[in-house]
């Protein structure tokens, strides 16, 4: 059964529309977000919808978000929802729990059986699977009320359900109070996401008209009421049916129709007997709903007296009875009004009573409630203990954001010199990391490191320092350079002797030595850490040490040795699900990528991502990187559908800056296919540039392509300059500058003939700086001894090698199209573009191979090899068509366009115009052309004007470029 449906007045159109959207009266089954002011009738409307659904043989399940009481419990409305489903579809529960044990953490009777903590994504997947399975049995209507009070994990889970939809007949309705929202309300940002989800409709309940309000008032009581009074109530209610009911009830009870609603509501409560008022006040401090057993513990009444008081409050329409035995305010506004009227002393005593009851019997309520009431009553010791327990409970049900909130509350309650702050800071940092908020994770640790208590133990401080250093290396914040100092201090203070703390610190310091290229010191420390791990019989720690040391092998460019080392690590780990395996697969993928084995790299990334999902650490650092770089690798090998699948993330549990990485990486495919990219999208990713240089690299490449495709070279140069400046400040030297220089050079060459002189000078100056930096990378001394040979670069980093060849070819094309200096021989251009094609073929980058072929085809055409040009263009077009690469297809179309110099064409150049064009292509002015051909400057100008018209060029430079591209000049 669903909640009793009351007679609806004035909502026929709303009822019909909701029924249509959810598929009760149509084939469509979409999600609905229902909004409206408090008291506007959302619950009454949905009660009728639910009753109609049950009459049509649907199942209906409700979940309620709760303000105050239980507000800090992760997934609270879904716990209620699943309890309801268990009553009518127990077989579906059993089926899903068998395959997705994370569901058990939301089933009150089975939480203890769920042995381990589960990630938010795993819990969400299990709920989605359950609702889908129930819908396969019988159509299902799911109603989540009062999302404005939802905890963070519940908001994210609702987002996932709305985004994914259901393969079976399942309709989801979510409600919230629109008058409760403000700009900084946590639901505000979520609503913006919901507004963009296809198939989700937003329906806002408007105030009723006066006729409907009059009908509600006259139906409230049998007592006759003067028409003037009814009119006054309708005026004051302003279309809100709950307000109208309360005003009418107060009038019938002899109260005048005056004052604000809060005064009217309190007048209703003031009519109750003293025992009933006592019950209502006690309930209000706990929230909207309270169990019978807890209420009996709190009030100074016998069970019979309590039942009489409850009966009176129900009769007066203040509260309602529920099952299992519990009581709820008829409307949240009644609870809010009662709470606001309590005196400070009353509040304190009631909070103390709640805390005492919950502490004596934990089954009466969640630990988060004990923490809230204990803190409000001044018992901060109990509050901190309960908050930590609440955090552990939330982590177990996949609510790391909720856990972080509890732990940060606990830190706020602890004195700065409290020894317990060390452990709580570590726990809070762990919760933040689990939630994907690496920045917050680091900040929490740094705060405790910089403000230690007077009795902070050396071992604990060493662990704080080492943990913070490990997490700092995951991002590129301004204080990243402090990480080595942290591990050095940790090494100095960690107690001597064999112990896990010392091993942890040794490993962290070794990682910092590797990161700062102190490989000899790292190798020495690695031997000490290895010996200690063996003495402590900690095999996983030993493998982690070896994983760190793989970087020492890699830096010597002995990729064969690195491959053997990685394979041995995977062999030693075996097939067991271990987070270390995710890291090793990531290292294997990086090694394959450097060698140009992109398919093997993608396989390793996919293995790592799948294992991370199995371990419920999808968005932990190596799990996130495996999926992200796997998507980029799929883009490179030409599986753009696979790239979109990996990079388009709808999981609401992915936080920032990780989400910005995926958004930026997906722009590579979007730019390659010519899809518009909004300035707001680019700006949204740039907001996170200060956190991690990886995000800069991910965005700048597709942004340059996007602006270049649009012909907005100034914006392309702007973002390239900004990226280089930020990356040099963050990373120093970086390999990506080679690719960036090649991309910029390509777009400058494409647009150079149409650029004004000022922008072309700027482009050339910017390119000079990039070329210098790129040369510094390509010629970077290996191991501090010498510059690498060509063979070494080509073997150990095929990506950088390919982009370096491409850069050289683009610079020749730029020189050719602008006529700057002596135009390069076409044979030299052909040779270098052939080398570019070969380099990208070896690397395995399908799109860049095709783009190099297109430009090789242009060079061949300029060299007079029409057949060779067509052959290369056809190969490029085949790839471009398969990828849907519209900008490249447009470039190939321009190359294939017939030239105006075709015999018999009305635009055929005359012999004299051909002579003039040859001289213009060499950069001669009109006067110089006239001197060479013994004609007047004016006549030369006329010839040039005709040539521009026939070639469709806007300038002499563009005409020269077109002539070269079409083979009209040598």
CSV table of N, CA, C and O in Angstrom, one decimal, residues 387-424:
chain,number,residue,atom,x,y,z
A,387,UNK,N,30.8,10.9,15.7
A,387,UNK,CA,31.0,11.4,14.3
A,387,UNK,C,32.0,10.4,13.6
A,387,UNK,O,31.8,10.1,12.4
A,388,UNK,N,33.0,9.9,14.3
A,388,UNK,CA,33.9,8.9,13.7
A,388,UNK,C,33.2,7.6,13.4
A,388,UNK,O,33.4,7.0,12.3
A,389,UNK,N,32.3,7.2,14.2
A,389,UNK,CA,31.5,6.0,14.0
A,389,UNK,C,30.6,6.2,12.8
A,389,UNK,O,30.4,5.3,12.0
A,390,UNK,N,30.0,7.4,12.7
A,390,UNK,CA,29.1,7.7,11.6
A,390,UNK,C,29.9,7.7,10.3
A,390,UNK,O,29.4,7.3,9.2
A,391,UNK,N,31.1,8.2,10.3
A,391,UNK,CA,32.0,8.2,9.1
A,391,UNK,C,32.3,6.8,8.7
A,391,UNK,O,32.2,6.5,7.5
A,392,UNK,N,32.6,5.9,9.6
A,392,UNK,CA,32.9,4.5,9.3
A,392,UNK,C,31.7,3.9,8.6
A,392,UNK,O,31.8,3.1,7.7
A,393,UNK,N,30.5,4.2,9.2
A,393,UNK,CA,29.3,3.6,8.7
A,393,UNK,C,29.0,4.1,7.3
A,393,UNK,O,28.6,3.3,6.4
A,394,UNK,N,29.2,5.4,7.0
A,394,UNK,CA,29.0,5.9,5.7
A,394,UNK,C,30.0,5.4,4.7
A,394,UNK,O,29.6,5.1,3.5
A,395,UNK,N,31.2,5.2,5.1
A,395,UNK,CA,32.2,4.6,4.1
A,395,UNK,C,31.8,3.2,3.8
A,395,UNK,O,32.0,2.7,2.6
A,396,UNK,N,31.2,2.5,4.7
A,396,UNK,CA,30.8,1.1,4.5
A,396,UNK,C,29.7,1.0,3.5
A,396,UNK,O,29.5,0.0,2.7
A,397,UNK,N,28.8,2.1,3.4
A,397,UNK,CA,27.7,2.1,2.4
A,397,UNK,C,28.0,2.9,1.2
A,397,UNK,O,27.1,3.3,0.5
A,398,UNK,N,29.3,3.2,1.0
A,398,UNK,CA,29.6,4.0,-0.2
A,398,UNK,C,29.3,5.5,-0.1
A,398,UNK,O,28.9,6.1,-1.1
A,399,UNK,N,29.5,6.1,1.0
A,399,UNK,CA,29.2,7.5,1.2
A,399,UNK,C,30.5,8.3,1.7
A,399,UNK,O,30.4,8.8,2.8
A,400,UNK,N,31.6,8.3,0.9
A,400,UNK,CA,32.8,9.0,1.4
A,400,UNK,C,32.6,10.5,1.6
A,400,UNK,O,33.2,11.1,2.5
A,401,UNK,N,31.7,11.2,0.8
A,401,UNK,CA,31.5,12.6,1.0
A,401,UNK,C,30.8,12.8,2.3
A,401,UNK,O,31.1,13.7,3.1
A,402,UNK,N,29.8,12.0,2.7
A,402,UNK,CA,29.1,12.1,4.0
A,402,UNK,C,30.2,11.8,5.1
A,402,UNK,O,30.2,12.5,6.1
A,403,UNK,N,31.0,10.8,4.9
A,403,UNK,CA,32.0,10.5,5.9
A,403,UNK,C,33.0,11.7,6.1
A,403,UNK,O,33.3,12.1,7.3
A,404,UNK,N,33.3,12.4,5.1
A,404,UNK,CA,34.2,13.5,5.2
A,404,UNK,C,33.5,14.6,6.0
A,404,UNK,O,34.2,15.3,6.8
A,405,UNK,N,32.2,14.8,5.7
A,405,UNK,CA,31.5,15.9,6.5
A,405,UNK,C,31.5,15.6,8.0
A,405,UNK,O,31.7,16.5,8.8
A,406,UNK,N,31.3,14.3,8.3
A,406,UNK,CA,31.3,14.0,9.7
A,406,UNK,C,32.7,14.2,10.4
A,406,UNK,O,32.8,14.7,11.5
A,407,UNK,N,33.7,13.8,9.6
A,407,UNK,CA,35.1,13.9,10.2
A,407,UNK,C,35.5,15.4,10.3
A,407,UNK,O,36.2,15.8,11.2
A,408,UNK,N,35.1,16.2,9.3
A,408,UNK,CA,35.4,17.6,9.4
A,408,UNK,C,34.7,18.3,10.6
A,408,UNK,O,35.2,19.2,11.2
A,409,UNK,N,33.4,17.8,10.8
A,409,UNK,CA,32.7,18.3,12.0
A,409,UNK,C,33.5,17.9,13.3
A,409,UNK,O,33.6,18.7,14.2
A,410,UNK,N,34.0,16.7,13.3
A,410,UNK,CA,34.7,16.2,14.5
A,410,UNK,C,35.9,17.1,14.7
A,410,UNK,O,36.3,17.5,15.8
A,411,UNK,N,36.6,17.4,13.6
A,411,UNK,CA,37.8,18.3,13.8
A,411,UNK,C,37.4,19.7,14.3
A,411,UNK,O,38.2,20.3,15.0
A,412,UNK,N,36.2,20.1,13.9
A,412,UNK,CA,35.8,21.4,14.4
A,412,UNK,C,35.4,21.4,15.9
A,412,UNK,O,35.5,22.4,16.6
A,413,UNK,N,35.1,20.2,16.4
A,413,UNK,CA,34.8,20.0,17.8
A,413,UNK,C,36.0,19.8,18.7
A,413,UNK,O,35.9,20.0,19.9
A,414,UNK,N,37.1,19.3,18.1
A,414,UNK,CA,38.3,19.0,18.9
A,414,UNK,C,39.1,20.2,19.1
A,414,UNK,O,39.3,21.1,18.2
A,415,UNK,N,39.7,20.3,20.3
A,415,UNK,CA,40.7,21.4,20.5
A,415,UNK,C,41.9,21.2,19.7
A,415,UNK,O,42.3,20.1,19.3
A,416,UNK,N,42.6,22.3,19.3
A,416,UNK,CA,43.7,22.2,18.4
A,416,UNK,C,44.8,21.4,18.9
A,416,UNK,O,45.6,20.8,18.2
A,417,UNK,N,45.0,21.4,20.3
A,417,UNK,CA,46.1,20.6,20.9
A,417,UNK,C,45.6,19.2,21.2
A,417,UNK,O,46.4,18.5,21.9
A,418,UNK,N,44.4,18.8,20.8
A,418,UNK,CA,44.0,17.4,21.2
A,418,UNK,C,44.8,16.4,20.4
A,418,UNK,O,44.9,16.5,19.2
A,419,UNK,N,45.2,15.4,21.1
A,419,UNK,CA,46.0,14.4,20.4
A,419,UNK,C,45.2,13.6,19.4
A,419,UNK,O,45.8,13.2,18.3
A,420,UNK,N,43.9,13.5,19.6
A,420,UNK,CA,43.0,12.8,18.7
A,420,UNK,C,43.0,13.4,17.3
A,420,UNK,O,42.6,12.8,16.3
A,421,UNK,N,43.3,14.7,17.2
A,421,UNK,CA,43.3,15.4,15.9
A,421,UNK,C,44.1,14.7,14.9
A,421,UNK,O,43.9,14.8,13.7
A,422,UNK,N,45.3,14.1,15.3
A,422,UNK,CA,46.1,13.4,14.3
A,422,UNK,C,45.4,12.3,13.6
A,422,UNK,O,45.4,12.3,12.4
A,423,UNK,N,44.8,11.4,14.4
A,423,UNK,CA,44.1,10.3,13.8
A,423,UNK,C,42.9,10.8,12.9
A,423,UNK,O,42.6,10.3,11.8
A,424,UNK,N,42.1,11.7,13.5
A,424,UNK,CA,40.9,12.2,12.8
A,424,UNK,C,41.3,12.9,11.5
A,424,UNK,O,40.7,12.8,10.4
